[in-house]
Coordinates of C-alpha atoms and ligand atoms in Angstrom, one line a residue:
M1 CA 55.0 77.0 58.4
H2 CA 56.0 80.0 60.6
A3 CA 54.1 83.3 60.2
P4 CA 56.2 86.2 59.5
I5 CA 58.2 87.4 62.5
K6 CA 56.8 90.2 64.4
P7 CA 58.6 92.8 66.5
I8 CA 57.7 91.5 69.8
V9 CA 59.0 92.3 73.1
L10 CA 59.1 89.9 76.0
V11 CA 59.1 90.9 79.6
P12 CA 59.7 87.9 81.8
L13 CA 57.5 88.1 84.9
A14 CA 56.7 85.2 87.6
A15 CA 55.0 82.8 85.6
T16 CA 53.7 84.7 82.6
L17 CA 55.1 86.9 79.9
V18 CA 53.2 90.0 78.6
A19 CA 54.2 90.6 75.4
G20 CA 54.1 93.4 72.9
L21 CA 51.8 94.1 70.0
A22 CA 48.2 93.0 70.8
G23 CA 45.7 92.7 68.1
T24 CA 47.5 91.3 65.4
A25 CA 45.7 88.6 63.6
S26 CA 47.6 85.3 63.1
A27 CA 49.2 83.6 65.8
A28 CA 53.2 83.6 65.8
A29 CA 55.8 81.7 68.0
P30 CA 58.2 84.1 70.0
S31 CA 60.4 86.1 67.9
D32 CA 62.8 86.4 70.5
W33 CA 63.3 83.0 72.0
S34 CA 66.3 84.4 74.3
A35 CA 63.3 86.2 76.5
V36 CA 61.6 82.7 77.4
P37 CA 62.9 80.9 80.2
S38 CA 64.6 77.6 79.6
Q39 CA 65.0 74.6 81.5
T40 CA 67.7 71.8 81.2
L41 CA 66.2 68.2 81.5
K42 CA 68.4 65.3 82.0
L43 CA 67.1 62.5 79.7
H44 CA 68.5 59.0 80.7
F45 CA 69.4 55.8 78.8
P46 CA 66.4 53.4 80.1
G47 CA 67.7 50.1 78.6
Q48 CA 65.2 47.4 79.2
S49 CA 63.6 48.9 82.5
S50 CA 60.2 47.8 81.5
Y51 CA 56.8 47.9 83.5
Q52 CA 57.4 44.3 84.5
W53 CA 61.1 44.4 85.5
L54 CA 60.1 47.8 87.6
R55 CA 57.7 45.5 89.3
S56 CA 60.1 42.7 89.8
K57 CA 62.0 41.7 92.6
E58 CA 65.0 43.0 90.7
H59 CA 63.9 46.4 91.7
K60 CA 65.2 46.1 94.8
R61 CA 63.1 47.6 97.8
A62 CA 61.3 49.3 95.4
V63 CA 58.4 47.0 94.0
K64 CA 55.4 47.7 96.4
K65 CA 56.0 51.5 95.8
T66 CA 56.1 51.2 92.3
V67 CA 52.9 49.3 91.9
Q68 CA 51.1 51.5 94.2
G69 CA 52.0 54.1 91.9
D70 CA 54.9 56.1 93.7
S71 CA 57.0 58.3 91.3
C72 CA 60.1 57.3 90.0
V73 CA 61.6 60.7 90.9
S74 CA 60.5 60.1 94.7
C75 CA 63.3 57.7 94.9
H76 CA 65.6 58.9 92.0
E77 CA 65.6 62.5 91.9
D78 CA 69.0 64.0 90.3
E79 CA 69.9 60.2 89.5
E80 CA 69.6 60.1 86.0
A81 CA 73.4 60.2 85.2
E82 CA 74.0 57.1 88.0
L83 CA 71.0 55.4 86.2
G84 CA 72.2 56.2 82.6
Q85 CA 75.7 54.9 83.2
T86 CA 74.4 51.5 85.1
M87 CA 72.5 51.0 81.9
V88 CA 74.8 52.2 79.2
S89 CA 77.7 50.3 80.9
G90 CA 75.9 47.1 80.8
D91 CA 75.9 46.6 84.1
R92 CA 72.2 46.0 84.4
L93 CA 69.3 46.1 82.0
E94 CA 71.3 46.5 78.5
P95 CA 72.2 43.3 76.9
H96 CA 74.0 44.9 73.9
P97 CA 76.2 48.1 75.4
I98 CA 77.1 50.7 72.8
E99 CA 80.7 52.0 73.2
G100 CA 80.7 55.5 74.0
K101 CA 76.6 55.8 74.7
Q102 CA 76.1 58.8 76.7
P103 CA 74.5 58.0 80.1
V104 CA 72.4 61.2 79.6
I105 CA 71.4 63.8 77.1
E106 CA 70.4 67.3 78.1
L107 CA 67.2 68.6 76.6
V108 CA 66.9 72.5 77.0
V109 CA 63.3 73.3 76.6
Q110 CA 61.4 76.1 76.4
A111 CA 57.6 76.7 76.2
A112 CA 55.5 79.8 75.2
H113 CA 51.6 80.1 74.2
D114 CA 49.0 82.1 72.9
S115 CA 45.1 81.6 72.7
D116 CA 45.9 78.9 70.0
N117 CA 49.1 77.1 70.3
L118 CA 51.7 75.7 72.5
Y119 CA 55.1 77.0 71.2
L120 CA 58.1 74.7 72.3
R121 CA 61.6 75.1 71.5
F122 CA 64.2 72.2 72.1
Q123 CA 68.1 71.9 71.9
W124 CA 70.4 69.2 72.2
K125 CA 74.0 68.0 71.4
T126 CA 74.3 65.1 69.0
R127 CA 76.9 62.6 69.7
N128 CA 78.1 62.6 66.0
S129 CA 79.4 65.7 64.2
F130 CA 76.8 65.6 61.6
A131 CA 73.0 65.8 61.6
G132 CA 70.8 62.5 61.9
T133 CA 69.1 62.8 58.6
A134 CA 69.8 59.6 57.1
H135 CA 67.4 56.7 57.2
P136 CA 67.6 52.9 55.5
H137 CA 67.9 52.7 51.9
W138 CA 67.1 50.2 49.0
R139 CA 70.5 49.5 47.6
F140 CA 70.8 47.8 44.2
D141 CA 73.0 44.9 44.2
G142 CA 73.2 44.4 40.3
K143 CA 70.0 42.3 40.3
D144 CA 67.5 43.3 43.4
W145 CA 67.1 46.6 45.3
K146 CA 67.5 45.4 49.1
Q147 CA 67.3 47.2 52.1
I148 CA 70.6 48.4 53.5
G149 CA 70.9 50.6 57.0
W150 CA 69.5 49.4 60.3
P151 CA 69.3 51.3 63.8
M152 CA 72.3 50.2 66.1
L153 CA 70.8 47.7 68.3
H154 CA 69.6 45.6 65.5
K155 CA 71.4 42.5 65.2
K156 CA 72.6 42.9 61.8
V157 CA 74.9 46.0 63.1
W158 CA 76.2 44.6 66.1
K159 CA 76.4 40.9 65.3
E160 CA 76.9 40.9 60.9
G161 CA 78.5 44.3 61.1
Q162 CA 76.1 46.0 58.6
P163 CA 76.0 49.9 58.6
A164 CA 73.9 51.6 61.2
I165 CA 72.0 54.1 59.6
Y166 CA 68.5 55.8 61.3
E167 CA 67.0 59.3 61.5
D168 CA 67.5 61.3 64.8
R169 CA 64.2 62.0 66.6
L170 CA 62.6 64.1 69.3
S171 CA 59.5 62.7 70.6
M172 CA 56.7 63.8 73.1
M173 CA 54.1 62.0 75.2
I174 CA 51.1 64.0 76.6
D175 CA 48.3 63.1 78.7
D176 CA 45.9 65.4 80.8
G177 CA 45.2 63.1 83.7
S178 CA 42.9 60.3 82.2
V179 CA 45.7 57.7 82.3
P180 CA 46.0 56.6 86.0
M181 CA 49.7 57.0 87.2
F182 CA 51.3 58.7 84.0
A183 CA 51.9 61.6 86.1
E184 CA 54.2 59.7 88.2
Q185 CA 55.6 57.2 86.1
G186 CA 55.3 58.5 82.5
C187 CA 56.9 56.7 79.6
W188 CA 57.6 53.6 81.8
L189 CA 53.9 52.8 81.7
T190 CA 53.9 52.1 78.0
C191 CA 57.2 50.0 77.9
H192 CA 56.7 46.3 78.4
D193 CA 58.5 42.9 77.8
G194 CA 57.6 41.3 74.7
A195 CA 58.0 44.5 72.6
R196 CA 60.6 44.9 70.2
D197 CA 64.1 45.0 71.5
M198 CA 62.8 44.2 75.1
Q199 CA 63.1 41.1 77.3
D200 CA 61.1 37.9 75.8
V201 CA 60.4 39.6 72.6
A202 CA 57.1 38.4 71.2
G203 CA 57.6 36.5 67.9
A204 CA 56.2 37.5 64.7
D205 CA 54.0 34.2 64.1
Q206 CA 53.0 34.6 67.8
V207 CA 51.9 38.3 67.2
K208 CA 50.4 37.4 63.8
A209 CA 48.4 34.8 65.3
H210 CA 46.9 37.1 68.2
P211 CA 43.2 38.1 67.6
L212 CA 43.3 41.7 68.2
L213 CA 47.1 42.5 67.3
G214 CA 47.5 40.2 64.4
K215 CA 44.3 39.4 63.2
T216 CA 42.8 42.8 63.4
L217 CA 45.6 45.5 63.8
K218 CA 47.8 43.2 61.4
K219 CA 50.7 43.8 63.4
K220 CA 54.1 41.4 63.7
D221 CA 55.5 42.8 66.5
V222 CA 54.4 44.4 69.9
R223 CA 55.1 48.2 70.7
K224 CA 54.0 50.6 73.4
Y225 CA 50.9 50.0 75.1
L226 CA 49.1 51.0 78.2
P227 CA 48.4 48.8 81.2
A228 CA 44.4 49.7 80.9
S229 CA 44.4 47.8 77.6
R230 CA 45.4 44.5 79.4
T231 CA 43.2 42.2 81.4
D232 CA 46.0 40.4 83.5
E233 CA 48.0 41.7 86.6
A234 CA 51.3 41.2 84.8
V235 CA 50.2 43.2 81.9
S236 CA 51.2 40.9 79.5
W237 CA 51.7 41.8 76.0
D238 CA 48.9 39.1 74.6
A239 CA 46.4 39.7 77.4
T240 CA 44.4 42.1 75.5
K241 CA 40.9 43.7 76.4
T242 CA 38.3 43.4 73.8
A243 CA 38.2 45.7 70.6
E244 CA 34.9 47.3 72.2
E245 CA 36.4 47.5 75.9
I246 CA 39.4 49.7 74.2
A247 CA 37.5 51.8 72.0
A248 CA 35.5 52.5 75.4
I249 CA 38.6 53.4 77.0
K250 CA 39.7 55.5 74.1
A251 CA 36.3 57.3 73.6
A252 CA 36.8 58.5 77.6
G253 CA 40.3 59.9 76.8
G254 CA 42.3 57.2 78.3
F255 CA 45.3 57.0 75.8
V256 CA 48.6 59.0 75.8
D257 CA 49.2 61.1 72.8
L258 CA 52.7 60.6 71.4
M259 CA 54.4 62.4 68.5
H260 CA 57.7 62.4 66.9
W261 CA 59.8 64.8 65.2
R262 CA 61.8 63.2 62.8
G263 CA 64.9 63.7 61.2
H264 CA 64.3 62.0 58.1
R265 CA 60.9 61.4 57.7
S266 CA 59.2 64.5 58.8
N267 CA 61.6 67.4 59.3
P268 CA 62.4 67.8 55.6
V269 CA 58.7 68.9 55.2
G270 CA 58.4 70.8 58.2
M271 CA 56.1 68.6 60.3
A272 CA 56.1 66.1 63.0
D273 CA 54.2 62.7 63.3
D274 CA 51.2 62.5 65.4
G275 CA 49.9 59.4 67.1
Y276 CA 48.6 57.8 70.3
V277 CA 49.3 54.9 72.9
L278 CA 46.8 52.4 73.9
E279 CA 46.2 48.9 72.9
Y280 CA 49.3 49.7 70.7
R281 CA 51.5 52.5 69.6
L282 CA 49.0 53.8 66.6
F283 CA 49.2 56.6 64.2
D284 CA 46.2 59.3 64.4
D285 CA 43.3 59.1 61.8
G286 CA 44.3 60.4 58.5
K287 CA 47.4 60.3 56.5
K288 CA 50.6 60.5 57.8
M289 CA 53.6 62.6 56.0
F290 CA 55.8 59.3 55.5
S291 CA 55.2 56.0 53.4
K292 CA 57.3 53.1 52.4
N293 CA 59.0 54.0 49.0
W294 CA 58.3 50.4 47.5
D295 CA 55.6 49.1 45.0
K296 CA 54.9 45.7 45.8
A297 CA 53.0 44.7 42.6
K298 CA 56.3 45.8 40.4
N299 CA 58.7 44.5 43.0
Q300 CA 60.8 47.8 42.8
P301 CA 60.9 51.4 44.7
K302 CA 58.2 54.1 43.8
Y303 CA 60.0 56.8 43.7
M304 CA 63.7 58.0 42.8
F305 CA 65.3 61.4 42.9
D306 CA 64.6 63.6 40.0
A307 CA 68.0 64.1 38.5
K308 CA 66.6 67.2 36.8
K309 CA 65.6 69.0 39.7
V310 CA 68.8 67.8 42.1
G311 CA 71.2 66.2 39.8
F312 CA 71.2 62.7 40.7
K313 CA 68.6 60.0 40.5
S314 CA 70.2 58.0 43.3
K315 CA 72.9 58.2 46.2
T316 CA 75.8 55.9 47.2
M317 CA 77.0 55.1 50.6
D318 CA 79.6 58.0 50.5
K319 CA 77.2 60.3 49.5
L320 CA 74.6 59.4 52.2
R321 CA 75.3 62.1 54.8
D322 CA 76.3 64.9 52.3
P323 CA 74.8 67.9 53.9
A324 CA 74.8 69.9 50.3
A325 CA 72.1 67.1 49.0
P326 CA 68.5 66.8 49.9
P327 CA 68.4 63.9 52.7
A328 CA 65.0 62.4 51.6
L329 CA 62.7 61.9 48.7
I330 CA 60.2 64.6 48.8
V331 CA 57.3 63.9 46.5
E332 CA 56.5 67.8 45.8
E333 CA 60.0 68.8 45.7
N334 CA 62.9 66.0 44.3
A335 CA 61.1 62.9 43.5
A336 CA 60.5 61.4 40.0
P337 CA 58.2 58.0 39.5
F338 CA 60.9 55.1 39.5
D339 CA 62.5 54.1 36.2
P340 CA 63.5 50.5 36.1
N341 CA 65.4 51.0 33.0
A342 CA 67.4 54.3 34.0
G343 CA 70.9 52.2 33.8
W344 CA 71.2 51.4 37.8
K345 CA 74.6 50.2 38.9
E346 CA 75.4 48.3 41.7
G347 CA 75.8 50.4 44.9
D348 CA 72.8 52.7 44.0
M349 CA 70.6 53.7 46.8
I350 CA 67.2 55.3 47.1
P351 CA 65.5 56.0 50.4
E352 CA 63.3 53.5 51.8
Y353 CA 60.7 56.0 52.5
Y354 CA 59.4 58.9 51.0
V355 CA 57.9 62.3 52.3
T356 CA 55.0 64.6 51.4
R357 CA 53.6 67.6 53.2
T358 CA 50.4 67.7 50.9
G359 CA 49.9 64.0 51.2
A360 CA 49.5 64.3 54.9
S361 CA 45.7 64.8 56.2
G362 CA 43.6 64.8 59.2
S363 CA 44.6 64.2 62.8
A364 CA 47.8 62.7 61.6
A365 CA 48.9 65.8 60.2
D366 CA 48.3 68.0 63.2
N367 CA 51.9 68.8 63.5
S368 CA 52.4 70.8 60.5
D369 CA 54.9 73.4 62.0
A370 CA 57.9 71.3 63.2
T371 CA 61.2 72.4 61.9
G372 CA 64.6 71.6 63.3
T373 CA 68.1 73.0 62.1
W374 CA 71.4 71.4 63.3
A375 CA 74.5 73.5 63.7
D376 CA 77.7 73.2 65.3
G377 CA 76.5 69.6 66.6
M378 CA 73.3 70.6 68.0
W379 CA 69.9 70.5 66.9
T380 CA 67.4 73.2 67.6
V381 CA 63.9 72.0 67.1
L382 CA 61.0 74.7 67.0
W383 CA 57.4 73.1 67.1
T384 CA 53.9 74.4 67.4
R385 CA 51.4 72.4 68.7
K386 CA 47.5 73.5 68.2
L387 CA 46.0 73.4 71.9
D388 CA 43.1 72.2 70.2
T389 CA 43.3 70.1 67.4
G390 CA 39.9 69.6 67.0
H391 CA 40.5 65.7 67.2
P392 CA 39.7 64.8 70.5
Q393 CA 39.4 61.3 69.7
D394 CA 43.2 60.8 69.4
D395 CA 44.6 63.9 70.5
K396 CA 45.4 65.3 74.0
I397 CA 43.4 68.9 73.8
M398 CA 44.9 71.3 75.9
K399 CA 43.7 74.6 77.3
V400 CA 45.2 77.9 78.6
G401 CA 45.5 77.6 82.3
G402 CA 45.7 73.9 82.4
T403 CA 48.2 71.8 83.5
Y404 CA 49.5 68.7 81.4
T405 CA 51.9 65.9 81.8
F406 CA 54.8 65.3 79.4
G407 CA 57.2 62.9 78.5
F408 CA 60.1 64.0 76.4
A409 CA 62.8 61.4 74.7
V410 CA 65.3 61.8 72.1
H411 CA 66.8 59.2 69.5
D412 CA 70.4 60.3 68.7
D413 CA 73.1 58.4 66.8
N414 CA 71.3 55.9 64.5
I415 CA 69.2 54.3 67.2
T416 CA 65.4 53.1 67.7
T417 CA 63.5 51.4 70.5
R418 CA 64.9 51.4 73.9
G419 CA 68.2 53.1 72.7
H420 CA 67.0 56.4 73.4
H421 CA 67.1 58.9 76.1
V422 CA 64.1 59.5 78.3
S423 CA 62.9 62.3 80.7
W424 CA 60.8 61.6 83.7
P425 CA 57.5 62.6 83.5
M426 CA 57.2 66.6 83.8
S427 CA 54.2 68.8 84.3
V428 CA 53.7 71.7 82.0
G429 CA 51.7 74.6 82.7
I430 CA 49.8 76.4 79.9
G431 CA 50.4 80.2 81.1
T432 CA 50.2 78.4 84.6
E433 CA 53.1 77.8 86.9
A434 CA 54.3 74.1 86.4
E435 CA 57.8 72.0 86.4
I436 CA 57.6 73.6 82.8
T437 CA 55.6 76.8 82.6
A438 CA 54.7 78.0 78.8
V439 CA 54.6 81.8 79.0
T440 CA 52.1 83.6 77.6
V441 CA 52.8 85.8 74.4
K442 CA 50.0 87.6 72.8
Ligands
LIG501 C1 60.5 53.3 96.4 C2 61.7 53.7 95.9 C3 61.8 53.9 94.3 C4 60.8 54.0 93.5 C5 59.5 54.5 93.5 C6 61.5 53.6 92.1 N1 62.9 53.2 92.2 FE1 63.9 52.5 91.0 N2 65.3 51.6 92.3 C7 65.1 51.9 93.6 C8 66.2 51.3 94.2 C9 66.3 51.2 95.7 C10 66.9 50.7 93.2 C11 68.0 49.9 93.3 C12 69.4 50.5 93.6 C13 70.9 49.7 93.7 O1 70.3 48.2 93.7 O2 71.6 50.2 93.7 C14 66.3 51.1 91.9 C15 66.8 50.8 90.5 C16 66.3 51.1 89.6 C17 67.2 50.9 88.0 C18 68.1 49.8 87.9 C19 69.7 50.8 87.9 C20 70.2 50.7 89.3 O3 71.0 51.5 89.6 O4 70.3 49.4 89.7 C21 66.2 51.3 87.3 C22 66.5 51.4 85.7 C23 65.3 52.4 87.9 N3 65.3 51.9 89.4 C24 64.2 52.9 87.3 C25 62.8 53.4 88.1 C26 61.8 53.9 87.5 C27 61.8 54.2 85.7 C28 61.0 54.1 88.2 C29 59.4 54.7 88.1 C30 58.5 54.0 87.3 C31 61.2 53.8 89.9 N4 62.5 53.1 89.7 C32 61.0 54.0 90.8 C33 64.4 52.5 94.1 C34 63.1 53.2 93.7

């Protein structure tokens, strides 16, 4: 968690800030963020603008340049609002437009660093007048516990009228120049036809039968992947290289780092998750902070709320977003082993995931200091990332003086997959000038 606040005075210079009190032992984020320069990025709604679509004749007059690796901004500079509007309206690339969806979300970014850490501060306005800290639950129907709540693009919501319940998120991809074209085309390299909620979604049976994705990785759907992990020119989801070839690319650093701060599944324990993208979107080695709250053998939840600590053992739909109640089941704070004989009534609800800080470990637990607070319609997230996590096998290791490419995304208003808002790739300089300059604090 955050070190105690120290009286640091920040004096802005061109590319660096030289800050007060040198010689203090522990690293700390800037105590006065108002002295750190800020930048407002326009994140636009991308719809189904996949790697394959961008290289199809539908992407008018742009195919050749896109294939050659030209940057998106070389043609689309300052067009975020226009692009976003085209897609939220359903004119192109969005089969299920969401009424009132924002074409663009403005993400305010501030960055600072010392010798150990990169400190980031983010702010963005949410569409809803409440914090997106709820996530799907198990609901007791009088007999069984069944899932309730889905992301808004799920057909249970737009077709069957089921409730949209999904956490808000802020995510980052990072590359250090090892992934070809990431600096130019960023997140759009990872997003492909065949993936969840994209065009020509791969069926669960197809994925389960796939030698690498199904048989080895035990996956049932297609998520993000990088072109280098595929063998054909179309970069098809099923044309994977061998596990050995992919391991060699990974060992050479040819993956992008990907991490999510999550309103329900990480923020309640002051963390963000940690993963990477190569042949799939995978979590880092070790244990992440959230797990499915389900005991397969007993066919029931693992945990319920501890009534002795929070005054209730479950929630109901009308209490799901009560800001006075804890938003998540936290093992070390408010959870008790599930009791099947606790007198459950129809409509009782228990979170589908539980969260634990002490249970997270290894490289998957690197983002141990990421906290968001929501007030007056706005999230403010403070995120500390070690420059060198000590886990080069699945993290990008950063150095003072280095420049890296970041992609940012916000998931707002009960959404997942393509329903997020995405930034163009941005250069981030650690104490050196870039599109986003992390200023030096000592
Ligand atoms: C060589 C210039 C060029 C490059 C590079 C380029 N585009 Fe385009 N893009 C265009 C043109 C031209 C259109 C068509 C606009 C129209 O039809 O009005 C377009 C259309 C689009 C559309 C559809 C929305 C619309 O208004 O039709 C999306 C989405 C899009 N581009 C995203 C991207 C992304 C993401 C990248 C980077 C991976 C990229 N483009 C790279 C020129 C380019």
